[in-house]
Amino acid sequence: MLKGKRIVLGVTGGIAAYKSIEVCRRLVDAGAHVVPVLTKAALNMVGPATFAALASERPKTSLWEDTEPIPHTVLGQTADAIVVCPATARILSDLRTGRSADLLSATLIATRAPVIVCPAMHTEMWEHPSVQENLSVLAARGTIIVPPEDGRLAGGDIGKGRLASPAVVVEAVIGALLAANDMTGLAVVVTAGGTREAIDPVRFLGNRSTGKQGYALAEAAAARGANVTLVSTVHSTAPSGAALVEVTSAADMKAAVDRLAPTADIVVMAAAVADFRPANPATQKIKKGDGVPRLQLERTEDILAGLGGSKPSGQVLVGFAAETNDVGQNAKAKLSSKGADLIVANDVGAPGVGFGTDTNEVTIFAADGTETAVPMASKLAIANEVLNAALAKRDSS
Ligand code: CTP
């Protein structure tokens, strides 16, 4: 199952570290190339010689001892997945806050590969609000958590906090890698940002979109193996693995999307496209001395509706609906009027939702009548839910 996959096995200093030896062995048996990274505290629990004998490479224990000058970035960039087993409260906190304190925490921050953490600690620590809050933030960011079990803990105590069994840990790694590649070979076009409609060479009509949800969609699809093209009005580099087409106006965006869409498997129109533009933009700067200008507006073309009308068979077309009222009703109306397969609706007036925020809360309406409510989560987690819905639609058609 894991042939050709490079797995970094992070081991931190909990008593359950001894079980990571079994995890190492099972990963190697499944065909993975396993690189163990042991923290200083882990070395109090398990010896490097054990890992040297079982893993695919000698264990790494320090940022400074390796012949590799920047071991954490090499490890992070080349890993297909990183599994931290066991994960102490300390490493969860480092990962949540981005604290690079040793080789393992630096590697975790230097990767875009799926990260699986397997917490193991005493019940009191597991239940502490700081640990639980760290875990919920990590889960919202897409870190895969393999929860501990109830059972015997160090010192003879019994309770929640015992490391999940090695079989469960290895299954989670396999699941993460399958999910990481479930869009391989699919061409995905995502639009992001708000369009700008020129009034004159220095002024424009715009909107509040920052492009964060569109960028998160491009990042998630690329991480899942898709060939992603991001058509964006935001002058910001594309997420790793995605190609960027920079546009400004609704007309530019339409031209780019119309060129890319015919060969796309999934098109996601996350951009906030202007509905109106100045009919006659001035070619020179409008001077205030010339009086208050009267702006005559005209309709832009609806890109999504155009795509809906000429959708190739098998393509999944996803639109967004930014609403401030009657969210469900408006979203359903957009499904049919635009010929989309899915409409992702959000109430942009609600706190933590919509423009500029790092979180979102959406309901995904499908043309077949199903509705999926996705509670408040990071825009990346929302992006993955939208892609899951798009893949489900592909499978059902
Ligand atoms: N959209 C588009 N072209 C436009 C306007 C919108 O492709 N000219 C797309 C958006 O990218 C989004 C969906 O249509 O995926 C819905 O956008 P939204 O602004 O919510 O709706 P509108 O069509 O503008 O309708 P209304 O103004 O009535 O809410």
mmCIF file of C-alpha atoms and ligand atoms in Angstrom, residues 269-271 273-275 300-304 319-323 334 338, ligand 1:
data_model
loop_
_atom_site.group_PDB
_atom_site.id
_atom_site.type_symbol
_atom_site.label_atom_id
_atom_site.label_comp_id
_atom_site.label_asym_id
_atom_site.label_seq_id
_atom_site.Cartn_x
_atom_site.Cartn_y
_atom_site.Cartn_z
ATOM 1 C CA MET A 269 -15.985 29.908 -9.373
ATOM 2 C CA ALA A 270 -14.977 31.247 -5.971
ATOM 3 C CA ALA A 271 -14.256 34.754 -7.261
ATOM 4 C CA VAL A 273 -17.164 38.830 -10.028
ATOM 5 C CA ALA A 274 -18.551 42.312 -10.593
ATOM 6 C CA ASP A 275 -22.091 42.367 -11.925
ATOM 7 C CA THR A 300 -20.906 42.280 -17.061
ATOM 8 C CA GLU A 301 -21.387 38.813 -18.449
ATOM 9 C CA ASP A 302 -22.120 36.062 -15.937
ATOM 10 C CA ILE A 303 -19.124 33.736 -16.259
ATOM 11 C CA LEU A 304 -20.646 30.888 -14.251
ATOM 12 C CA GLY A 319 -20.370 28.262 -7.872
ATOM 13 C CA PHE A 320 -20.392 30.316 -4.724
ATOM 14 C CA ALA A 321 -23.185 32.462 -3.387
ATOM 15 C CA ALA A 322 -22.262 35.319 -1.120
ATOM 16 C CA GLU A 323 -25.501 36.273 0.567
ATOM 17 C CA LYS A 334 -28.528 30.254 -8.405
ATOM 18 C CA LYS A 338 -26.553 29.309 -13.548
HETATM 19 N N1 CTP B 1 -20.460 34.989 -11.014
HETATM 20 C C1 CTP B 1 -19.939 34.956 -12.292
HETATM 21 N N2 CTP B 1 -20.034 36.050 -13.093
HETATM 22 C C2 CTP B 1 -20.643 37.169 -12.674
HETATM 23 C C3 CTP B 1 -21.189 37.198 -11.360
HETATM 24 C C4 CTP B 1 -21.091 36.086 -10.553
HETATM 25 O O1 CTP B 1 -19.386 33.937 -12.685
HETATM 26 N N3 CTP B 1 -20.711 38.197 -13.471
HETATM 27 C C5 CTP B 1 -20.354 33.771 -10.188
HETATM 28 C C6 CTP B 1 -19.551 33.938 -8.915
HETATM 29 O O2 CTP B 1 -18.188 33.631 -9.131
HETATM 30 C C7 CTP B 1 -20.210 32.930 -7.991
HETATM 31 C C8 CTP B 1 -21.661 32.907 -8.457
HETATM 32 O O3 CTP B 1 -21.651 33.435 -9.763
HETATM 33 O O4 CTP B 1 -19.688 31.638 -8.168
HETATM 34 C C9 CTP B 1 -22.608 33.689 -7.627
HETATM 35 O O5 CTP B 1 -22.123 34.977 -7.412
HETATM 36 P P1 CTP B 1 -22.936 36.017 -6.519
HETATM 37 O O6 CTP B 1 -22.231 37.328 -6.520
HETATM 38 O O7 CTP B 1 -23.318 35.408 -5.205
HETATM 39 O O8 CTP B 1 -24.293 36.129 -7.325
HETATM 40 P P2 CTP B 1 -24.737 37.011 -8.507
HETATM 41 O O9 CTP B 1 -24.844 36.199 -9.737
HETATM 42 O O10 CTP B 1 -23.926 38.242 -8.605
HETATM 43 O O11 CTP B 1 -26.246 37.329 -8.099
HETATM 44 P P3 CTP B 1 -26.839 38.422 -7.059
HETATM 45 O O12 CTP B 1 -26.101 39.686 -7.324
HETATM 46 O O13 CTP B 1 -28.268 38.479 -7.452
HETATM 47 O O14 CTP B 1 -26.647 37.857 -5.692
#
